[in-house]
Amino acid sequence: MQNISVRALRPGRPLLLVVALTLVATACGGTDDTAGTGATTEDVSETAGDATTPAETGTGDATTTPDATDTPDVTDTPDATDTPDATATAGAGGDHKIGYISLGDSVPFVKLVSDGIREEADAAGVDLVFCDSEIDAAKALSCAQNLAVQGVEGVLNFQVFQDSSPEICSAYGGVPTIAIDITQPPCETVFMGANNREAGRMAGAALGEFVSNEFDCDYTAYVSLESTASGAANTDRMGGYREGFEEHCPITNERVLDGADRTDPALEQMSDLLTALPGDRIIVVAINEDGILGAIGAARTLGRENDLYYSGQGTDPSVWCEIKNNPNYIVSTAYFPERYGSIVVPAMMEILDGGTVEGPLYTEHELITAENIEEFYEVTNCG
């Protein structure tokens, strides 16, 4: 494990809380994706059928169905239907056509993944058929059906509902599949994403070391914000957190909040928990940064800012200011989602060209703290 010092925190140190709670919803397609390439864009909609959508479920990095209408946000189609649109972007070469099912571009982490995939596909000169599942099982199935209609040769699959993967794989014909962050049996050719067990362990160990050094392992509760619908990703990542933490301190008074991987559900569940949980040394870990932002919002609303100590996963831009300025945000594991495209697109092209890609394909992980965040990111506009 990399040696990164975790800052010594003195209880009672004033907080500089700048919480970025606004999620920016993004579109399924748009003219900017093809500017300067001579590319064309085509929108195709199909009826989703009778697939159901679980309520408040999880993702490898995001889950619960957002509070939104049934209409996807499509920038170049004002009168969008209830069905997500598959947007085809033709690259300069157009030798292959690949599909991409986004988990939900309203999630900051996912938006970075999607943007990187678009950029890499355009640079590689391939046709990319993009469809946003909007964290919805029915829409993920509809996306798969649309990809089949479009005749894609391979799929980059970032849909979150692992239990739905057999049906979704079948809907797009079981073509070669690169699973992103959530495993996709039975059609998964190779997995690309986080080394979930190690990513959790890294942050858990750093957080446990902090609790040992500062509190001699004397703390109120260990709260885990999880997303069991994402299957193995949740099990491995949050299990890794526990393993790493227990390298330094035992788990005390554990509380698991499921479906708390979106900001609003996490805020609601943490608010309910905090009203019944006194104490000023509450450890909060989360499967992603959205859950952490919800926990921070709950603590601030209840005047409990000094009582909670946080560690999240992903280090997406929504949490940079918290890491830099909030002394109670201890450590995050970075995933660099903006780099995913540079891994999955070349890998898919190799597969479609008859090559073999050995997996899993893991993203790089780094521990990020207030001390080193600006070595990796330019943190500005924190107020």
Tab-separated table of C-alpha atoms in Angstrom:
chain	number	residue	atom	x	y	z
A	1	MET	CA	0.000	0.000	0.000
A	2	GLN	CA	1.229	3.444	-0.889
A	3	ASN	CA	2.401	5.511	2.045
A	4	ILE	CA	0.296	8.657	2.118
A	5	SER	CA	0.160	10.503	5.376
A	6	VAL	CA	-3.316	11.199	6.670
A	7	ARG	CA	-3.509	14.575	8.315
A	8	ALA	CA	-3.825	14.750	12.080
A	9	LEU	CA	-7.238	16.101	12.931
A	10	ARG	CA	-7.924	17.805	16.208
A	11	PRO	CA	-11.489	17.480	17.471
A	12	GLY	CA	-13.228	20.793	17.440
A	13	ARG	CA	-11.243	22.175	14.489
A	14	PRO	CA	-13.569	24.517	12.561
A	15	LEU	CA	-14.989	23.284	9.285
A	16	LEU	CA	-14.974	24.956	5.923
A	17	LEU	CA	-17.888	23.163	4.327
A	18	VAL	CA	-18.531	23.720	0.699
A	19	VAL	CA	-20.948	20.990	-0.354
A	20	ALA	CA	-21.560	20.419	-4.001
A	21	LEU	CA	-24.973	18.761	-3.857
A	22	THR	CA	-26.228	19.607	-7.288
A	23	LEU	CA	-26.086	16.763	-9.784
A	24	VAL	CA	-25.842	17.940	-13.366
A	25	ALA	CA	-28.174	15.923	-15.579
A	26	THR	CA	-26.678	15.338	-18.990
A	27	ALA	CA	-28.078	14.485	-22.363
A	28	CYS	CA	-28.230	11.289	-24.375
A	29	GLY	CA	-26.416	12.599	-27.430
A	30	GLY	CA	-25.873	16.107	-28.751
A	31	THR	CA	-24.179	18.088	-31.435
A	32	ASP	CA	-21.000	18.750	-29.466
A	33	ASP	CA	-20.066	15.063	-29.596
A	34	THR	CA	-19.345	15.213	-33.327
A	35	ALA	CA	-18.057	18.723	-33.850
A	36	GLY	CA	-15.171	18.919	-36.257
A	37	THR	CA	-15.267	15.216	-37.202
A	38	GLY	CA	-17.740	15.160	-40.051
A	39	ALA	CA	-19.727	12.689	-37.954
A	40	THR	CA	-23.454	12.131	-38.149
A	41	THR	CA	-25.919	11.584	-35.321
A	42	GLU	CA	-29.031	9.428	-35.469
A	43	ASP	CA	-31.606	8.956	-32.708
A	44	VAL	CA	-33.522	5.686	-32.525
A	45	SER	CA	-36.207	4.926	-29.921
A	46	GLU	CA	-37.788	1.607	-29.085
A	47	THR	CA	-40.456	0.644	-26.557
A	48	ALA	CA	-38.963	-0.743	-23.366
A	49	GLY	CA	-41.495	-3.512	-22.872
A	50	ASP	CA	-42.479	-4.955	-19.518
A	51	ALA	CA	-39.165	-4.726	-17.686
A	52	THR	CA	-39.442	-3.448	-14.134
A	53	THR	CA	-37.359	-0.901	-12.288
A	54	PRO	CA	-36.197	-1.646	-8.738
A	55	ALA	CA	-36.616	1.239	-6.346
A	56	GLU	CA	-33.640	2.702	-4.517
A	57	THR	CA	-31.099	0.181	-5.683
A	58	GLY	CA	-27.364	0.398	-6.089
A	59	THR	CA	-24.543	0.712	-8.524
A	60	GLY	CA	-20.853	0.094	-8.631
A	61	ASP	CA	-20.716	3.831	-8.315
A	62	ALA	CA	-24.318	4.877	-8.359
A	63	THR	CA	-27.831	3.588	-8.029
A	64	THR	CA	-31.215	4.607	-6.804
A	65	THR	CA	-33.702	5.813	-9.325
A	66	PRO	CA	-33.510	9.618	-9.277
A	67	ASP	CA	-36.461	11.864	-8.649
A	68	ALA	CA	-37.155	12.606	-12.258
A	69	THR	CA	-39.828	12.132	-14.868
A	70	ASP	CA	-39.957	9.071	-17.088
A	71	THR	CA	-38.630	11.099	-19.997
A	72	PRO	CA	-34.906	10.922	-20.676
A	73	ASP	CA	-33.107	14.211	-21.195
A	74	VAL	CA	-32.167	14.281	-24.887
A	75	THR	CA	-30.499	17.456	-26.055
A	76	ASP	CA	-31.217	17.170	-29.753
A	77	THR	CA	-34.714	15.702	-29.454
A	78	PRO	CA	-36.947	18.085	-27.476
A	79	ASP	CA	-39.988	15.780	-27.553
A	80	ALA	CA	-38.294	12.741	-26.048
A	81	THR	CA	-40.315	9.613	-25.335
A	82	ASP	CA	-40.239	7.419	-22.249
A	83	THR	CA	-37.611	5.294	-23.964
A	84	PRO	CA	-33.911	6.205	-23.889
A	85	ASP	CA	-32.489	7.139	-27.264
A	86	ALA	CA	-29.562	5.364	-28.849
A	87	THR	CA	-27.367	8.043	-30.388
A	88	ALA	CA	-25.030	6.898	-33.144
A	89	THR	CA	-21.842	8.908	-33.568
A	90	ALA	CA	-19.857	8.018	-36.666
A	91	GLY	CA	-16.110	8.376	-36.386
A	92	ALA	CA	-13.761	9.247	-39.227
A	93	GLY	CA	-12.959	5.642	-40.113
A	94	GLY	CA	-16.148	3.832	-39.177
A	95	ASP	CA	-14.555	0.353	-39.426
A	96	HIS	CA	-16.509	-0.946	-36.437
A	97	LYS	CA	-19.724	-0.071	-34.648
A	98	ILE	CA	-19.780	-0.458	-30.881
A	99	GLY	CA	-22.531	0.262	-28.379
A	100	TYR	CA	-22.278	1.887	-24.976
A	101	ILE	CA	-24.881	1.638	-22.210
A	102	SER	CA	-24.257	4.416	-19.685
A	103	LEU	CA	-25.215	3.795	-16.080
A	104	GLY	CA	-26.673	7.310	-15.912
A	105	ASP	CA	-24.974	10.485	-17.066
A	106	SER	CA	-26.701	12.481	-14.319
A	107	VAL	CA	-24.056	10.982	-12.008
A	108	PRO	CA	-20.847	13.082	-12.141
A	109	PHE	CA	-18.547	10.057	-12.095
A	110	VAL	CA	-20.457	8.365	-14.918
A	111	LYS	CA	-20.529	11.543	-17.007
A	112	LEU	CA	-16.722	11.603	-16.917
A	113	VAL	CA	-16.622	7.972	-18.055
A	114	SER	CA	-19.064	8.680	-20.894
A	115	ASP	CA	-17.205	11.758	-22.088
A	116	GLY	CA	-13.941	9.837	-22.155
A	117	ILE	CA	-15.485	6.993	-24.151
A	118	ARG	CA	-16.950	9.414	-26.683
A	119	GLU	CA	-13.626	11.185	-27.118
A	120	GLU	CA	-11.671	7.960	-27.513
A	121	ALA	CA	-14.177	6.466	-29.970
A	122	ASP	CA	-14.079	9.616	-32.066
A	123	ALA	CA	-10.278	9.618	-32.082
A	124	ALA	CA	-10.231	5.925	-33.049
A	125	GLY	CA	-12.610	6.490	-35.949
A	126	VAL	CA	-15.325	4.070	-34.847
A	127	ASP	CA	-19.105	4.343	-34.764
A	128	LEU	CA	-20.311	4.710	-31.174
A	129	VAL	CA	-23.971	4.089	-30.372
A	130	PHE	CA	-24.619	5.730	-27.001
A	131	CYS	CA	-27.625	5.066	-24.768
A	132	ASP	CA	-28.223	6.388	-21.239
A	133	SER	CA	-30.010	3.858	-19.015
A	134	GLU	CA	-30.664	6.592	-16.425
A	135	ILE	CA	-30.160	4.170	-13.505
A	136	ASP	CA	-33.304	2.327	-14.561
A	137	ALA	CA	-33.564	-1.404	-15.290
A	138	ALA	CA	-36.332	-0.998	-17.872
A	139	LYS	CA	-34.395	1.667	-19.728
A	140	ALA	CA	-31.242	-0.444	-19.635
A	141	LEU	CA	-33.186	-3.235	-21.341
A	142	SER	CA	-34.537	-0.786	-23.907
A	143	CYS	CA	-30.997	0.447	-24.538
A	144	ALA	CA	-29.924	-3.133	-25.201
A	145	GLN	CA	-32.789	-3.598	-27.656
A	146	ASN	CA	-31.843	-0.388	-29.437
A	147	LEU	CA	-28.219	-1.471	-29.725
A	148	ALA	CA	-29.359	-4.692	-31.383
A	149	VAL	CA	-31.436	-2.713	-33.882
A	150	GLN	CA	-28.384	-0.559	-34.613
A	151	GLY	CA	-26.340	-3.679	-35.361
A	152	VAL	CA	-23.483	-3.058	-32.956
A	153	GLU	CA	-20.604	-5.537	-33.030
A	154	GLY	CA	-19.641	-5.143	-29.377
A	155	VAL	CA	-20.973	-3.426	-26.257
A	156	LEU	CA	-19.379	-1.380	-23.485
A	157	ASN	CA	-21.848	-2.241	-20.732
A	158	PHE	CA	-22.056	0.088	-17.718
A	159	GLN	CA	-25.602	-0.753	-16.618
A	160	VAL	CA	-25.912	-1.141	-12.879
A	161	PHE	CA	-28.388	-3.942	-12.205
A	162	GLN	CA	-26.237	-7.055	-12.096
A	163	ASP	CA	-29.239	-9.361	-11.667
A	164	SER	CA	-30.646	-8.046	-14.959
A	165	SER	CA	-27.506	-8.732	-16.961
A	166	PRO	CA	-28.625	-12.072	-18.515
A	167	GLU	CA	-31.762	-10.473	-19.967
A	168	ILE	CA	-29.862	-7.398	-21.142
A	169	CYS	CA	-27.079	-9.481	-22.701
A	170	SER	CA	-29.683	-11.503	-24.568
A	171	ALA	CA	-31.461	-8.366	-25.783
A	172	TYR	CA	-28.393	-7.115	-27.628
A	173	GLY	CA	-27.470	-10.554	-28.922
A	174	GLY	CA	-24.668	-11.507	-26.556
A	175	VAL	CA	-22.030	-9.799	-28.703
A	176	PRO	CA	-18.548	-9.262	-27.183
A	177	THR	CA	-18.966	-7.213	-24.025
A	178	ILE	CA	-16.653	-5.182	-21.849
A	179	ALA	CA	-18.293	-4.791	-18.443
A	180	ILE	CA	-17.551	-1.464	-16.780
A	181	ASP	CA	-17.371	-1.505	-12.967
A	182	ILE	CA	-20.293	-3.994	-12.621
A	183	THR	CA	-19.900	-7.575	-13.826
A	184	GLN	CA	-22.263	-8.555	-16.661
A	185	PRO	CA	-22.698	-12.338	-16.886
A	186	PRO	CA	-23.079	-14.285	-19.116
A	187	CYS	CA	-21.865	-12.128	-22.028
A	188	GLU	CA	-18.927	-10.417	-20.324
A	189	THR	CA	-15.782	-10.879	-22.385
A	190	VAL	CA	-13.580	-8.880	-20.036
A	191	PHE	CA	-14.107	-6.661	-16.982
A	192	MET	CA	-12.793	-3.107	-16.822
A	193	GLY	CA	-13.030	-0.821	-13.833
A	194	ALA	CA	-12.103	-0.582	-10.213
A	195	ASN	CA	-10.153	-3.178	-8.311
A	196	ASN	CA	-12.972	-2.944	-5.822
A	197	ARG	CA	-11.507	-5.008	-3.007
A	198	GLU	CA	-8.183	-3.161	-3.093
A	199	ALA	CA	-9.758	0.275	-3.600
A	200	GLY	CA	-11.877	-0.242	-0.507
A	201	ARG	CA	-9.006	-1.708	1.485
A	202	MET	CA	-6.692	1.207	0.687
A	203	ALA	CA	-9.133	3.817	1.976
A	204	GLY	CA	-10.237	1.655	4.898
A	205	ALA	CA	-6.657	1.212	6.087
A	206	ALA	CA	-5.915	4.937	5.847
A	207	LEU	CA	-9.133	5.768	7.689
A	208	GLY	CA	-8.468	3.131	10.342
A	209	GLU	CA	-4.970	4.497	10.868
A	210	PHE	CA	-6.446	7.972	11.383
A	211	VAL	CA	-8.996	6.695	13.928
A	212	SER	CA	-6.277	4.779	15.750
A	213	ASN	CA	-3.919	7.756	15.890
A	214	GLU	CA	-6.516	10.369	16.794
A	215	PHE	CA	-8.999	8.468	18.966
A	216	ASP	CA	-7.132	5.328	20.018
A	217	CYS	CA	-9.920	3.412	18.207
A	218	ASP	CA	-12.512	4.874	20.594
A	219	TYR	CA	-15.353	5.995	18.329
A	220	THR	CA	-19.160	6.003	18.284
A	221	ALA	CA	-20.202	4.014	15.216
A	222	TYR	CA	-19.103	2.762	11.808
A	223	VAL	CA	-21.670	3.716	9.137
A	224	SER	CA	-21.432	2.080	5.709
A	225	LEU	CA	-23.375	3.649	2.809
A	226	GLU	CA	-23.892	0.813	0.344
A	227	SER	CA	-25.599	-0.352	-2.850
A	228	THR	CA	-26.325	-4.060	-2.699
A	229	ALA	CA	-28.043	-4.085	-6.111
A	230	SER	CA	-24.622	-3.636	-7.711
A	231	GLY	CA	-23.710	-7.120	-6.507
A	232	ALA	CA	-20.041	-8.016	-6.388
A	233	ALA	CA	-18.903	-4.401	-6.756
A	234	ASN	CA	-20.595	-3.490	-3.479
A	235	THR	CA	-19.555	-6.684	-1.703
A	236	ASP	CA	-15.912	-6.326	-2.660
A	237	ARG	CA	-15.552	-2.575	-2.230
A	238	MET	CA	-17.290	-2.286	1.121
A	239	GLY	CA	-15.785	-5.567	2.305
A	240	GLY	CA	-12.392	-4.137	1.406
A	241	TYR	CA	-13.198	-1.076	3.506
A	242	ARG	CA	-13.839	-3.283	6.522
A	243	GLU	CA	-10.687	-5.320	5.988
A	244	GLY	CA	-8.518	-2.226	5.702
A	245	PHE	CA	-10.111	-0.492	8.683
A	246	GLU	CA	-9.677	-3.597	10.823
A	247	GLU	CA	-5.940	-3.531	10.151
A	248	HIS	CA	-5.921	-0.728	12.740
A	249	CYS	CA	-9.227	-0.740	14.667
A	250	PRO	CA	-12.150	-3.105	15.257
A	251	ILE	CA	-15.525	-2.347	13.678
A	252	THR	CA	-17.768	-0.834	16.358
A	253	ASN	CA	-21.563	-0.400	16.293
A	254	GLU	CA	-21.811	-0.921	12.525
A	255	ARG	CA	-24.791	0.531	10.663
A	256	VAL	CA	-25.346	-0.371	6.995
A	257	LEU	CA	-27.570	1.924	4.924
A	258	ASP	CA	-28.511	0.307	1.609
A	259	GLY	CA	-29.438	2.392	-1.438
A	260	ALA	CA	-27.483	5.290	0.070
A	261	ASP	CA	-25.269	5.762	-2.952
A	262	ARG	CA	-27.206	8.739	-4.325
A	263	THR	CA	-27.070	12.118	-2.645
A	264	ASP	CA	-30.759	12.514	-1.833
A	265	PRO	CA	-31.368	9.012	-0.417
A	266	ALA	CA	-28.125	9.226	1.559
A	267	LEU	CA	-29.136	12.603	2.973
A	268	GLU	CA	-32.528	11.214	4.009
A	269	GLN	CA	-31.194	8.012	5.538
A	270	MET	CA	-28.342	9.756	7.335
A	271	SER	CA	-30.724	12.391	8.705
A	272	ASP	CA	-32.914	9.642	10.149
A	273	LEU	CA	-29.906	7.839	11.589
A	274	LEU	CA	-28.312	10.908	13.154
A	275	THR	CA	-31.484	11.898	14.978
A	276	ALA	CA	-31.246	8.591	16.851
A	277	LEU	CA	-27.453	8.311	17.085
A	278	PRO	CA	-25.677	10.594	19.554
A	279	GLY	CA	-21.922	10.823	19.709
A	280	ASP	CA	-19.181	12.912	18.160
A	281	ARG	CA	-16.977	10.268	16.523
A	282	ILE	CA	-19.098	8.710	13.794
A	283	ILE	CA	-17.140	7.093	10.965
A	284	VAL	CA	-18.868	7.199	7.554
A	285	VAL	CA	-17.659	5.224	4.544
A	286	ALA	CA	-19.421	5.056	1.183
A	287	ILE	CA	-19.372	3.162	-2.082
A	288	ASN	CA	-19.071	6.480	-3.927
A	289	GLU	CA	-18.844	10.220	-3.390
A	290	ASP	CA	-22.565	10.866	-3.917
A	291	GLY	CA	-23.323	9.047	-0.681
A	292	ILE	CA	-20.683	11.073	1.158
A	293	LEU	CA	-22.184	14.340	-0.095
A	294	GLY	CA	-25.571	13.245	1.227
A	295	ALA	CA	-24.047	12.422	4.618
A	296	ILE	CA	-22.289	15.795	4.753
A	297	GLY	CA	-25.555	17.532	3.900
A	298	ALA	CA	-27.382	15.692	6.679
A	299	ALA	CA	-24.690	16.538	9.225
A	300	ARG	CA	-24.731	20.200	8.260
A	301	THR	CA	-28.521	20.449	8.406
A	302	LEU	CA	-28.565	18.921	11.887
A	303	GLY	CA	-25.617	20.934	13.185
A	304	ARG	CA	-23.485	17.786	13.484
A	305	GLU	CA	-20.617	18.829	11.177
A	306	ASN	CA	-17.945	18.075	13.766
A	307	ASP	CA	-19.335	14.643	14.653
A	308	LEU	CA	-18.765	12.771	11.384
A	309	TYR	CA	-15.543	11.651	9.678
A	310	TYR	CA	-15.712	10.617	6.039
A	311	SER	CA	-14.089	8.421	3.433
A	312	GLY	CA	-15.455	7.923	-0.081
A	313	GLN	CA	-14.633	6.294	-3.381
A	314	GLY	CA	-14.059	7.802	-6.811
A	315	THR	CA	-12.766	11.323	-6.086
A	316	ASP	CA	-14.938	12.858	-8.799
A	317	PRO	CA	-15.047	16.687	-9.102
A	318	SER	CA	-18.187	16.993	-6.971
A	319	VAL	CA	-16.140	16.279	-3.851
A	320	TRP	CA	-12.802	17.973	-4.585
A	321	CYS	CA	-13.557	21.047	-2.480
A	322	GLU	CA	-14.662	18.876	0.437
A	323	ILE	CA	-11.437	16.897	0.341
A	324	LYS	CA	-9.364	20.062	0.151
A	325	ASN	CA	-11.196	22.179	2.732
A	326	ASN	CA	-13.268	19.972	5.040
A	327	PRO	CA	-11.022	18.690	7.850
A	328	ASN	CA	-13.471	15.852	8.522
A	329	TYR	CA	-13.072	14.390	5.040
A	330	ILE	CA	-10.145	12.080	5.736
A	331	VAL	CA	-9.360	10.116	2.569
A	332	SER	CA	-10.772	9.077	-0.806
A	333	THR	CA	-9.682	6.441	-3.304
A	334	ALA	CA	-9.363	7.940	-6.787
A	335	TYR	CA	-10.540	5.980	-9.853
A	336	PHE	CA	-9.787	8.522	-12.599
A	337	PRO	CA	-13.033	7.918	-14.554
A	338	GLU	CA	-11.894	10.330	-17.245
A	339	ARG	CA	-9.339	7.667	-18.255
A	340	TYR	CA	-11.778	4.764	-18.694
A	341	GLY	CA	-12.333	5.510	-22.382
A	342	SER	CA	-8.634	5.197	-23.169
A	343	ILE	CA	-8.781	1.652	-21.784
A	344	VAL	CA	-12.119	0.236	-22.960
A	345	VAL	CA	-12.250	1.536	-26.536
A	346	PRO	CA	-8.833	0.174	-27.621
A	347	ALA	CA	-9.623	-3.089	-25.808
A	348	MET	CA	-12.914	-3.481	-27.664
A	349	MET	CA	-11.240	-2.723	-30.997
A	350	GLU	CA	-8.638	-5.399	-30.265
A	351	ILE	CA	-11.390	-7.922	-29.513
A	352	LEU	CA	-13.354	-7.061	-32.665
A	353	ASP	CA	-10.191	-7.352	-34.741
A	354	GLY	CA	-9.783	-10.931	-33.535
A	355	GLY	CA	-7.270	-10.317	-30.786
A	356	THR	CA	-7.297	-11.482	-27.192
A	357	VAL	CA	-7.554	-9.105	-24.251
A	358	GLU	CA	-6.509	-10.503	-20.901
A	359	GLY	CA	-8.539	-9.187	-18.005
A	360	PRO	CA	-9.480	-7.834	-15.677
A	361	LEU	CA	-8.522	-4.349	-16.845
A	362	TYR	CA	-8.148	-2.255	-13.707
A	363	THR	CA	-8.031	1.501	-13.476
A	364	GLU	CA	-5.215	3.030	-11.450
A	365	HIS	CA	-6.024	3.840	-7.829
A	366	GLU	CA	-4.506	6.527	-5.610
A	367	LEU	CA	-5.276	7.651	-2.082
A	368	ILE	CA	-6.314	11.307	-2.122
A	369	THR	CA	-6.185	13.600	0.910
A	370	ALA	CA	-6.137	17.336	1.530
A	371	GLU	CA	-2.358	17.183	1.401
A	372	ASN	CA	-2.009	15.696	-2.080
A	373	ILE	CA	-5.224	16.414	-4.009
A	374	GLU	CA	-3.677	19.297	-5.937
A	375	GLU	CA	-0.949	16.979	-7.186
A	376	PHE	CA	-3.678	15.253	-9.208
A	377	TYR	CA	-6.405	17.853	-9.772
A	378	GLU	CA	-6.753	21.601	-10.129
A	379	VAL	CA	-9.191	22.460	-7.352
A	380	THR	CA	-10.813	25.860	-7.894
A	381	ASN	CA	-14.034	27.765	-7.206
A	382	CYS	CA	-14.431	26.394	-3.704
A	383	GLY	CA	-15.744	29.677	-2.325
